[in-house]
XYZ file of N, CA and C in Angstrom:
282
model
N 125.084 62.667 64.528
C 125.568 63.157 65.805
C 125.866 61.960 66.700
N 127.015 62.002 67.343
C 127.406 60.929 68.252
C 126.816 61.188 69.637
N 126.567 60.129 70.380
C 125.959 60.252 71.710
C 126.813 61.046 72.684
N 128.131 60.946 72.579
C 129.015 61.631 73.524
C 129.409 63.027 73.043
N 128.820 63.486 71.974
C 129.141 64.775 71.372
C 128.138 65.840 71.817
N 128.621 67.020 72.204
C 127.701 68.099 72.546
C 127.153 68.694 71.251
N 126.076 69.443 71.381
C 125.495 70.078 70.199
C 126.471 71.051 69.557
N 127.225 71.772 70.367
C 128.188 72.726 69.831
C 129.314 72.002 69.089
N 129.804 70.910 69.644
C 130.840 70.126 68.963
C 130.318 69.595 67.637
N 129.094 69.095 67.650
C 128.472 68.587 66.435
C 128.340 69.700 65.395
N 127.864 70.865 65.828
C 127.708 72.003 64.937
C 129.046 72.376 64.296
N 130.098 72.495 65.108
C 131.407 72.882 64.587
C 131.968 71.851 63.619
N 131.729 70.577 63.904
C 132.178 69.513 63.011
C 131.460 69.601 61.665
N 130.164 69.799 61.709
C 129.381 69.905 60.472
C 129.777 71.161 59.687
N 130.035 72.247 60.392
C 130.449 73.493 59.743
C 131.797 73.309 59.043
N 132.700 72.598 59.711
C 134.011 72.312 59.127
C 133.865 71.488 57.843
N 133.004 70.478 57.897
C 132.766 69.666 56.701
C 132.179 70.502 55.569
N 131.270 71.389 55.903
C 130.634 72.241 54.895
C 131.638 73.201 54.268
N 132.604 73.654 55.060
C 133.610 74.580 54.540
C 134.519 73.925 53.506
N 134.609 72.620 53.513
C 135.447 71.906 52.546
C 134.830 71.920 51.152
N 133.548 72.106 51.088
C 132.853 72.151 49.804
C 132.110 73.455 49.668
N 131.352 73.558 48.650
C 130.567 74.789 48.460
C 129.100 74.485 48.766
N 128.799 74.368 50.051
C 127.445 74.052 50.496
C 126.800 75.330 51.024
N 125.598 75.596 50.585
C 124.890 76.799 51.034
C 124.587 76.726 52.521
N 124.559 77.903 53.161
C 124.310 77.994 54.597
C 122.977 77.347 54.973
N 121.956 77.578 54.183
C 120.630 77.013 54.474
C 120.680 75.489 54.492
N 121.461 74.905 53.607
C 121.595 73.447 53.562
C 122.341 72.934 54.790
N 123.373 73.654 55.213
C 124.134 73.260 56.408
C 123.219 73.291 57.624
N 122.427 74.350 57.752
C 121.482 74.455 58.870
C 120.539 73.264 58.863
N 120.012 72.930 57.699
C 119.089 71.794 57.579
C 119.765 70.489 57.987
N 121.000 70.260 57.511
C 121.727 69.037 57.856
C 121.995 68.942 59.359
N 122.393 70.060 59.961
C 122.689 70.068 61.397
C 121.436 69.736 62.192
N 120.346 70.409 61.902
C 119.098 70.194 62.647
C 118.587 68.770 62.441
N 118.643 68.283 61.211
C 118.171 66.920 60.932
C 119.014 65.860 61.636
N 120.274 66.175 61.918
C 121.162 65.207 62.562
C 121.008 65.123 64.070
N 120.201 65.998 64.645
C 119.982 65.991 66.092
C 118.868 65.007 66.416
N 119.153 64.075 67.316
C 118.174 63.064 67.691
C 117.211 63.631 68.715
N 116.045 64.010 68.280
C 114.993 64.508 69.141
C 113.738 64.621 68.289
N 112.610 64.808 68.940
C 111.375 64.902 68.170
C 111.321 66.226 67.408
N 110.544 66.257 66.357
C 110.453 67.403 65.460
C 109.992 68.659 66.184
N 109.027 68.538 67.079
C 108.513 69.713 67.789
C 109.582 70.377 68.636
N 110.440 69.596 69.254
C 111.499 70.155 70.089
C 112.533 70.914 69.264
N 112.737 70.484 68.028
C 113.748 71.099 67.173
C 113.195 72.236 66.320
N 111.916 72.517 66.414
C 111.289 73.498 65.540
C 111.977 74.860 65.585
N 112.371 75.316 66.760
C 113.020 76.619 66.894
C 114.347 76.661 66.141
N 115.012 75.530 66.014
C 116.294 75.484 65.320
C 116.137 75.688 63.820
N 115.027 75.249 63.268
C 114.781 75.408 61.831
C 114.634 76.872 61.440
N 114.336 77.748 62.393
C 114.138 79.167 62.104
C 115.427 79.972 62.132
N 116.566 79.327 62.239
C 117.841 80.043 62.278
C 118.070 80.793 60.965
N 118.476 82.058 61.087
C 118.704 82.911 59.916
C 120.033 82.599 59.218
N 121.037 82.260 60.026
C 122.358 81.954 59.503
C 123.063 81.032 60.501
N 124.318 80.692 60.215
C 125.039 79.749 61.074
C 125.317 80.321 62.458
N 125.581 81.609 62.550
C 125.805 82.221 63.864
C 124.533 82.159 64.702
N 123.395 82.421 64.077
C 122.104 82.343 64.767
C 121.829 80.911 65.214
N 122.141 79.948 64.359
C 121.951 78.536 64.718
C 122.826 78.167 65.912
N 124.051 78.659 65.915
C 124.976 78.370 67.023
C 124.400 78.862 68.346
N 123.840 80.065 68.361
C 123.226 80.608 69.573
C 121.993 79.803 69.974
N 121.177 79.442 69.007
C 119.970 78.659 69.290
C 120.333 77.278 69.827
N 121.420 76.703 69.330
C 121.867 75.394 69.825
C 122.309 75.475 71.280
N 122.981 76.552 71.648
C 123.394 76.728 73.045
C 122.173 76.777 73.968
N 121.184 77.556 73.573
C 119.959 77.671 74.364
C 119.223 76.340 74.398
N 119.112 75.691 73.245
C 118.428 74.401 73.127
C 119.060 73.366 74.055
N 120.393 73.336 74.089
C 121.089 72.360 74.933
C 120.843 72.635 76.417
N 120.827 73.907 76.811
C 120.559 74.241 78.215
C 119.149 73.830 78.613
N 118.189 74.108 77.761
C 116.794 73.742 78.043
C 116.659 72.231 78.115
N 117.302 71.534 77.206
C 117.250 70.069 77.181
C 117.852 69.478 78.458
N 118.968 70.044 78.921
C 119.600 69.570 80.155
C 118.694 69.803 81.357
N 118.062 70.971 81.410
C 117.156 71.259 82.516
C 115.973 70.308 82.504
N 115.427 70.056 81.330
C 114.266 69.178 81.220
C 114.620 67.751 81.622
N 115.765 67.288 81.215
C 116.185 65.927 81.568
C 116.552 65.827 83.041
N 117.107 66.879 83.609
C 117.503 66.882 85.010
C 116.341 67.038 85.955
N 115.193 67.484 85.473
C 114.042 67.737 86.335
C 113.285 66.470 86.680
N 113.509 65.374 85.932
C 112.727 64.162 86.163
C 113.578 62.918 86.367
N 114.680 62.975 87.066
C 115.511 61.782 87.139
C 114.892 60.631 87.909
N 114.156 60.907 88.977
C 113.616 59.825 89.784
C 112.538 59.046 89.037
N 111.680 59.715 88.318
C 110.620 59.032 87.593
C 111.175 58.192 86.462
N 112.242 58.648 85.817
C 112.809 57.869 84.733
C 113.542 56.631 85.246
N 113.840 56.578 86.548
C 114.519 55.427 87.133
C 113.545 54.492 87.843
N 112.265 54.617 87.561
C 111.283 53.720 88.138
C 110.695 54.201 89.440
N 110.979 55.402 89.861
C 110.446 55.951 91.098
C 108.984 56.307 90.905
N 108.141 55.867 91.817
C 106.721 56.195 91.773
C 106.370 56.950 93.039
N 106.058 58.251 92.916
C 105.737 59.026 94.116
C 104.442 58.547 94.770
N 104.351 58.703 96.084
C 103.158 58.382 96.878
C 102.792 56.901 96.893
N 103.716 56.039 96.562
C 103.422 54.609 96.609
C 104.051 54.038 97.871
N 103.236 53.430 98.693
C 103.704 52.846 99.943
C 104.287 51.466 99.652
N 105.388 51.124 100.297
C 105.934 49.774 100.097
C 104.994 48.744 100.705
N 104.974 47.578 100.100
C 104.111 46.516 100.612
C 104.680 45.980 101.918
N 103.799 45.759 102.869
C 104.219 45.234 104.179
C 104.412 43.741 104.077
N 105.470 43.277 104.699
C 105.718 41.830 104.744
C 105.070 41.291 105.993
N 104.306 40.260 105.840
C 103.641 39.669 107.003
C 104.132 38.249 107.209
N 104.162 37.849 108.450
C 104.602 36.493 108.767
C 103.429 35.554 108.908
N 102.239 36.076 108.765
C 101.057 35.234 108.908
C 100.510 35.249 110.328
N 101.258 35.794 111.274
C 100.818 35.861 112.671
C 100.323 37.275 112.961
N 99.359 37.375 113.842
C 98.828 38.678 114.243
C 99.278 39.032 115.612
């Protein structure tokens, strides 16, 4: 999967490749899920897809959840530390 590719685009590309040969649906599902860069626990729901249509729906939901999760913590991922006071600059005089 390419970094600039959505999960749906990736799925359709893999499905197209599978249609060129005689690859079983279960194998295509496995290849698609394995090609997604994320931890195994996050992808667990995708492994339970019954068929390619089911996988397509699960990928849509997975992508929405992933976007929400990534969008919920932007400040912390950019070095933001809540409740931290900036250090006061002193000139040495009181």
